[in-house]
Amino acid sequence: MKEDPGHPFLRKADSFIRRHKLLTDGELCLVALSGGADSVALLLTLQRLGFRLHAAHCNFHLRGEESDRDEQFCRLLCQRMSIPLSVAHFATRDYAQAHHVSIEMAARALRYDYFERLREDLGAAAIAVAHHRDDSVETMLLNLIRGTGLHGLTGISPRQGKVVRPLLCVSRSEIEAVLHEWGEPFVTDSSNGVDDVVRNKIRLRLLPLMREINPSVAESLDVTASRLRQVADVFDEAMDRRVEEAGVETGIEGRAAYQLDKIADEYTLFYILSRYGFTPAAAESIYACLQTPRTGALFTSSTHEALTDRGLLLVQPKDDGFKPMRLPVEGKYMVTENRWLHIAVRPMDETFCMEKSPMRAYMDADKVQLPLFLRRTGQGDSFVPFGMKGRKLVSDFLTDQKVNLFDKRSQLVLTDADDSILWVVGRRADNRYRLDSSTKRVLIAAFG
């Protein structure tokens, strides 16, 4: 039953939730529950405000008996509060090693992936996490120290997709005070008191020093972050227009292109590249290289690659998921989610009609050894371009066609059972398999 939010803490949280439209009465909310003070206060607050709740706890098995203690605490708390609880166990160290990430990044990835899958299974409207105002201030300072754009100075957002943060309006001291007032226990993560992580250094050493200068420094920085969020909204609108003006349609799924002469400054470049996993430092380095642009300069982030090509900056994912394919019979083969290869054989008679298109190739079916294969072009590949007699390396042919590095690497070739190239897909068929007066059957390959 919903309580009257007359208590100052409840009133502040309720006002924040309503102002930012984080939760709606009647809809189920999934609450991330660690057992620490912040998440316990979040669970109690949302229950007292009358929201429908389902709690979720992650046991990362990183702190031995302490991890199991936290799980048991959460089970007993939810049992006492009559709130359903789901618990997940993770081999976090194994995941971190397998994915070459830090323990902290592994735990974060596992946690949020689990929460989202559970949210979908339960039909919950949102995932509530217990970040508070001090967390937001720490994030603001952390980004400032590391170097950041405007958004890095806005702290933590009240909403990010389905993740909501109802306690961003209160401080850690307010949370501990209200739990003491309500007589509610919580567990303490012993690793939070060790200042061997940058964020903990900010929390345990930098902020106390700043409070000596200004006791209300956290509140002041939070107000500044709130104002900067409003500035960022206006800024984003202007930057989106600038990026749209610089954008060029590529016609290639997953690839973006921008005109270099319309990327007016380093921040515009950073605004573009930040969407593709490039760090501020990487964007700065790339911008310096672009001052003397050359075709074929390649840059990479953790997820994407960027390439300069004749006045354009091209960006695409590192891996488009293509795998070599065996094509044993006629039919329609799915190459990527939106691209298909059609293979058909037709008699060479009066009903046959050739459609001229770079995305179609016609070959003498009786000169081809089945099965066919579709693969990327590789080093040393050669063929006899249609209309010519001599062999030519595919790489040289693509260079003559002024094909950029991305397209060279992703170029598909259709081969026969002997790995002889029949068609450089979308560009040129092999002259050795051309139709002539003796052709009785036509092999048709159509890509699109």
C-alpha atoms as one frame of an Amber mdcrd trajectory, in Angstrom:
protein
   0.000   0.000   0.000   1.268   3.430  -0.932   2.301   5.617   1.973   1.727
   9.326   2.083   5.169  10.664   1.074   5.178  13.080   3.995   8.614  11.983
   5.129  11.203  14.413   3.662  13.219  11.584   2.127  10.176   9.958   0.515
   8.847  13.308  -0.622  12.131  14.198  -2.291  12.353  10.828  -4.076   8.698
  10.905  -5.142   9.086  14.411  -6.573  12.230  13.380  -8.467  10.548  10.281
  -9.907   7.525  12.272 -11.074   9.544  15.153 -12.483  11.698  12.873 -14.601
   8.886  10.381 -15.372  11.011   7.460 -14.202   8.238   5.138 -13.014   4.498
   4.814 -13.514   1.966   3.633 -10.936   0.803   0.093 -11.593   3.756  -0.956
 -13.763   6.264  -3.510 -12.490   9.742  -2.241 -11.633  12.800  -4.492 -11.379
  15.074  -3.326  -8.537  18.806  -4.101  -8.526  19.542  -5.205  -4.960  23.112
  -5.695  -3.743  22.335  -5.531  -0.017  24.320  -2.322   0.437  22.831   0.800
   1.966  21.989   2.427  -1.363  20.061  -0.496  -2.853  18.281  -1.264   0.433
  17.133   2.355   0.654  15.994   2.178  -2.977  13.926  -0.965  -2.369  12.347
   0.433   0.826  11.627   3.801  -0.780   9.936   2.392  -3.841   7.878  -0.027
  -1.746   6.739   2.764   0.574   5.809   4.850  -2.459   3.552   2.036  -3.610
   5.317   0.740  -6.720   5.074  -2.919  -7.815   8.509  -4.441  -7.314  10.609
  -7.476  -8.170  14.171  -7.548  -6.803  17.258  -9.010  -8.496  20.589  -9.887
  -6.863  23.863 -10.857  -8.555  26.421 -13.026  -6.778  29.709 -12.444  -8.619
  31.711 -14.761  -6.289  34.518 -12.227  -5.979  34.665 -11.825  -2.179  34.324
 -15.380  -0.889  32.068 -15.715   2.155  31.195 -12.014   1.957  29.491 -12.547
  -1.423  27.402 -15.390   0.003  26.589 -13.261   3.054  25.230 -10.509   0.786
  23.047 -12.978  -1.108  21.583 -14.410   2.110  20.909 -10.906   3.433  18.974
 -10.020   0.266  16.946 -13.231   0.481  15.933 -12.544   4.081  15.181  -8.863
   3.370  12.894  -9.634   0.434  11.207 -12.433   2.368  10.480 -10.012   5.208
   9.182  -7.375   2.807   7.164  -9.887   0.729   8.981  -8.836  -2.446   9.852
 -11.560  -5.013  13.585 -11.975  -5.575  15.618 -13.478  -8.436  19.278 -14.400
  -7.876  21.970 -15.012 -10.496  25.441 -16.526  -9.941  28.391 -15.600 -12.173
  31.924 -16.914 -12.704  33.092 -13.321 -13.068  36.847 -13.932 -13.162  36.465
 -16.539 -15.909  34.303 -14.136 -17.928  36.836 -11.314 -17.516  39.694 -13.554
 -18.653  37.755 -14.926 -21.627  36.699 -11.458 -22.805  39.980  -9.683 -21.921
  38.304  -7.090 -19.719  38.782  -5.943 -16.135  36.875  -7.557 -13.272  34.864
  -4.356 -12.871  33.890  -4.270 -16.561  33.025  -7.981 -16.492  30.747  -7.554
 -13.476  29.032  -4.576 -15.086  28.428  -6.410 -18.372  27.107  -9.509 -16.622
  24.902  -7.486 -14.296  23.181  -5.327 -16.880  22.766  -8.156 -19.372  21.067
 -10.243 -16.683  18.861  -7.377 -15.547  17.655  -6.689 -19.088  16.881 -10.341
 -19.811  15.034 -10.652 -16.505  13.146  -7.416 -17.169  11.937  -8.770 -20.501
  10.936 -12.111 -18.958   8.957 -10.387 -16.183   7.452  -7.715 -18.417   8.844
  -5.006 -16.126   8.720  -1.413 -17.337  12.074  -0.346 -15.871  15.220  -1.419
 -14.040  15.832   0.740 -10.960  19.435   1.067  -9.783  20.620   2.830  -6.652
  23.001   5.515  -7.882  22.760   8.609  -5.684  23.951  12.194  -5.931  27.463
  11.445  -4.650  27.883   8.801  -7.373  26.941  11.382  -9.983  29.403  13.915
  -8.574  32.156  11.271  -8.522  31.407  10.415 -12.168  31.587  14.097 -13.095
  34.993  14.474 -11.408  36.268  11.178 -12.826  35.423  12.273 -16.369  36.950
  15.697 -15.765  40.215  14.108 -14.605  40.367  11.675 -17.523  39.372  14.271
 -20.111  35.868  14.466 -21.478  33.387  16.239 -23.669  30.390  18.171 -22.459
  28.342  15.074 -21.641  31.017  13.771 -19.302  30.422  16.803 -17.079  26.687
  16.154 -16.729  27.132  13.357 -14.192  24.801  10.369 -14.233  21.515  10.698
 -16.095  18.230   9.925 -14.271  17.267   7.613 -17.141  19.244   5.626 -19.656
  16.973   3.462 -21.768  15.122   1.145 -19.401  17.506   1.886 -16.515  16.226
   4.493 -14.051  17.881   6.074 -11.013  15.268   7.310  -8.508  17.798   8.232
  -5.784  19.977  10.663  -7.737  18.345  13.476  -5.779  19.715  12.325  -2.395
  23.205  11.968  -0.930  24.880   8.967   0.632  24.650  10.599   4.076  20.898
  11.112   3.615  20.528   7.438   2.678  22.427   6.247   5.750  20.479   8.631
   7.981  17.072   7.447   6.772  18.056   3.783   7.116  19.153   4.480  10.684
  15.863   6.261  11.348  13.864   3.363   9.924  15.976   0.822  11.815  16.922
  -0.998   8.610  20.219  -2.935   8.441  22.419  -3.271   5.364  25.681  -4.967
   4.392  28.986  -3.288   3.618  31.298  -4.205   0.745  34.783  -4.243   2.275
  36.382  -3.331  -1.068  34.684   0.092  -0.995  36.987   1.214   1.782  40.175
   0.547  -0.193  41.395   3.465  -2.315  43.129   1.378  -5.003  40.482   2.214
  -7.622  40.294   5.673  -9.184  36.659   6.217  -8.176  37.435   5.237  -4.587
  40.355   7.674  -4.556  37.934  10.427  -5.545  35.438   9.328  -2.877  37.904
   8.801  -0.032  40.555  11.430  -0.719  39.595  14.074  -3.284  36.040  14.895
  -2.190  36.942  15.229   1.517  39.661  17.695   0.512  37.200  19.656  -1.647
  34.727  19.771   1.260  37.381  21.519   3.336  37.218  24.334   0.778  33.439
  24.198   0.304  31.346  21.996   2.642  28.534  22.058   0.063  30.749  21.099
  -2.868  28.694  17.989  -3.754  25.475  19.997  -3.901  27.181  22.724  -5.946
  28.603  20.241  -8.446  25.236  18.494  -8.716  23.534  21.806  -9.558  26.251
  22.507 -12.129  25.754  19.069 -13.689  22.002  19.651 -13.877  22.531  22.951
 -15.693  25.036  21.338 -18.025  22.495  18.646 -18.898  20.166  21.396 -20.124
  23.025  22.969 -22.075  23.893  19.553 -23.513  20.350  19.105 -24.831  20.584
  22.370 -26.763  24.119  21.545 -27.870  23.074  18.087 -29.102  20.378  19.567
 -31.308  22.911  21.880 -32.948  25.510  19.096 -33.309  22.956  16.680 -34.753
  22.189  19.202 -37.471  25.891  19.649 -38.195  26.474  15.897 -38.368  23.455
  15.448 -40.617  24.823  18.075 -42.990  28.188  16.281 -43.097  26.631  12.841
 -43.596  26.587  11.066 -46.956  24.421   8.086 -47.901  26.598   5.024 -48.537
  24.023   2.457 -49.601  25.973  -0.107 -47.580  24.387  -1.596 -44.475  26.185
  -0.635 -41.271  28.487   1.904 -42.927  28.386   5.651 -42.317  30.189   8.355
 -44.298  30.947  12.007 -43.541  32.417  14.740 -45.711  35.774  15.757 -44.255
  35.447  19.367 -45.380  32.268  19.697 -43.289  33.878  18.412 -40.095  34.754
  21.905 -39.012  36.532  21.245 -35.708  37.848  18.600 -33.372  34.694  18.515
 -31.266  32.509  17.785 -34.292  34.782  14.845 -35.070  34.614  13.646 -31.473
  30.815  13.969 -31.487  30.697  11.740 -34.571  33.279   9.184 -33.462  31.986
   8.837 -29.895  29.008   6.976 -31.376  31.390   4.317 -32.616  33.450   3.629
 -29.496  36.317   6.068 -30.143  37.688   7.761 -27.029  38.338  11.522 -26.753
  42.080  10.816 -26.968  41.579   8.772 -30.141  39.420  11.492 -31.690  42.125
  14.060 -30.898  44.758  11.893 -32.566  42.565  11.289 -35.621  41.788  14.984
 -35.945  45.522  15.765 -35.980  45.998  13.226 -38.790  43.128  14.749 -40.764
  44.897  18.094 -40.949  46.990  16.517 -43.711  44.427  13.979 -44.966  45.505
  11.090 -47.119  43.342   8.433 -48.700  43.577   5.095 -46.922  44.366   6.258
 -43.372  42.800   3.649 -41.046  41.810   4.076 -37.389  40.184   1.580 -35.017
  38.143   1.575 -31.809  37.073  -1.456 -29.803  34.058  -1.954 -32.079  34.547
   0.073 -35.286  37.023   1.169 -37.936  37.293   4.593 -39.558  38.883   5.184
 -42.972  39.680   8.297 -44.991  38.799   7.921 -48.652  38.779  10.725 -51.239
  37.412  13.463 -49.013  35.225  11.166 -46.918  35.483   9.636 -43.471  33.981
   6.126 -43.626  33.002   4.279 -40.445  31.820   0.693 -40.112  31.785  -2.188
 -37.569  34.888  -4.327 -37.380  33.009  -7.525 -38.206  29.896  -7.761 -40.371
  29.379 -11.414 -39.435  29.932 -12.864 -42.929  31.110 -16.478 -43.113  32.215
 -18.326 -46.299  29.337 -20.251 -47.865  29.015 -23.483 -49.825  26.350 -23.352
 -52.546  25.717 -26.936 -53.674  22.467 -26.440 -55.599  20.331 -23.818 -57.224
  18.427 -21.620 -54.812  18.298 -18.462 -52.758  21.030 -18.082 -50.144  21.043
 -15.574 -47.277  24.445 -13.846 -47.212  23.722 -11.221 -44.551  20.502 -10.167
 -42.869  19.451  -8.066 -45.855  21.513  -9.488 -48.732  20.797 -12.618 -50.769
  22.511 -14.548 -53.545  20.281 -16.265 -56.122  21.749 -19.150 -58.124  19.780
 -20.539 -61.092  20.426 -22.529 -64.274  18.391 -21.825 -67.425  18.466 -23.315
 -70.936  20.092 -21.135 -73.583  17.058 -20.883 -75.865  14.777 -18.246 -77.380
  13.147 -17.594 -73.968  16.436 -16.594 -72.358  16.860 -12.862 -71.805  19.967
 -11.278 -70.302  19.437  -8.403 -67.878  22.408  -6.071 -67.804  23.273  -5.247
 -64.215  26.516  -5.224 -62.205  24.687  -7.305 -59.595  24.027 -10.166 -62.046
  26.494 -12.498 -63.735  25.911 -15.003 -66.551  28.207 -17.982 -67.094  28.281
 -21.092 -69.212  26.967 -23.684 -66.743  28.799 -26.562 -68.465  32.178 -24.871
 -67.924  31.599 -24.606 -64.160  32.538 -27.298 -61.642  29.987 -27.597 -58.812
  29.597 -26.939 -55.936  29.973 -23.182 -55.891  31.447 -21.180 -53.018  31.029
 -17.583 -51.884  33.936 -16.093 -49.926  35.985 -12.981 -49.367  38.762 -12.309
 -51.814  42.165 -13.315 -50.526  45.819 -12.544 -51.174  46.957 -13.852 -54.548
  43.456 -14.232 -55.996  43.409 -13.683 -59.745  40.952 -13.972 -62.616  40.513
 -13.033 -66.267  38.276  -9.960 -66.304  35.429 -10.141 -68.830  36.536  -8.738
 -72.175  40.220  -9.436 -71.498  42.566 -12.370 -72.199  45.265 -12.020 -69.566
  44.993 -12.812 -65.851  44.884 -10.010 -63.321  45.185  -9.972 -59.566  41.845
  -9.156 -57.977  43.616  -6.650 -55.697  45.055  -4.816 -58.737  41.675  -4.875
 -60.467  40.021  -3.314 -57.401  42.750  -0.675 -57.167  42.170   0.241 -60.824
  38.468   0.549 -59.989  39.378   2.989 -57.168  37.797   0.719 -54.567  38.466
   1.813 -50.964  40.170  -0.366 -48.361  36.911  -1.344 -46.624  35.375  -2.568
 -49.866  38.564  -4.337 -50.915  38.632  -6.352 -47.707  34.922  -7.175 -47.875
  34.860  -7.941 -51.614  33.047 -11.200 -52.318  34.018 -13.649 -55.026  31.993
 -16.550 -56.395  34.167 -19.583 -57.104  33.661 -23.112 -58.400  34.771 -26.423
 -56.876  38.353 -25.807 -58.075  38.402 -22.412 -56.322  38.523 -20.722 -59.712
  36.929 -17.282 -59.547  33.762 -17.032 -61.637  32.656 -13.571 -60.554  34.070
 -10.685 -58.573  30.628 -10.011 -57.133  29.047  -6.793 -58.294  32.032  -5.835
 -60.476  33.205  -8.238 -63.209  32.703 -11.858 -64.307  35.556 -14.063 -65.473
  36.001 -14.092 -69.261  36.742 -17.834 -69.325  33.159 -18.677 -68.413  31.441
 -16.252 -70.772  28.491 -17.281 -72.927  29.252 -18.152 -76.543  27.672 -19.872
 -79.539  28.236 -23.327 -78.003  26.515 -22.495 -74.668  23.553 -24.752 -73.936
  22.853 -23.870 -70.292  23.310 -20.565 -68.463  24.288 -20.276 -64.814  22.814
 -17.044 -63.416  24.071 -15.478 -60.201  22.202 -12.464 -58.823  23.226 -10.590
 -55.686  21.008  -8.107 -53.902
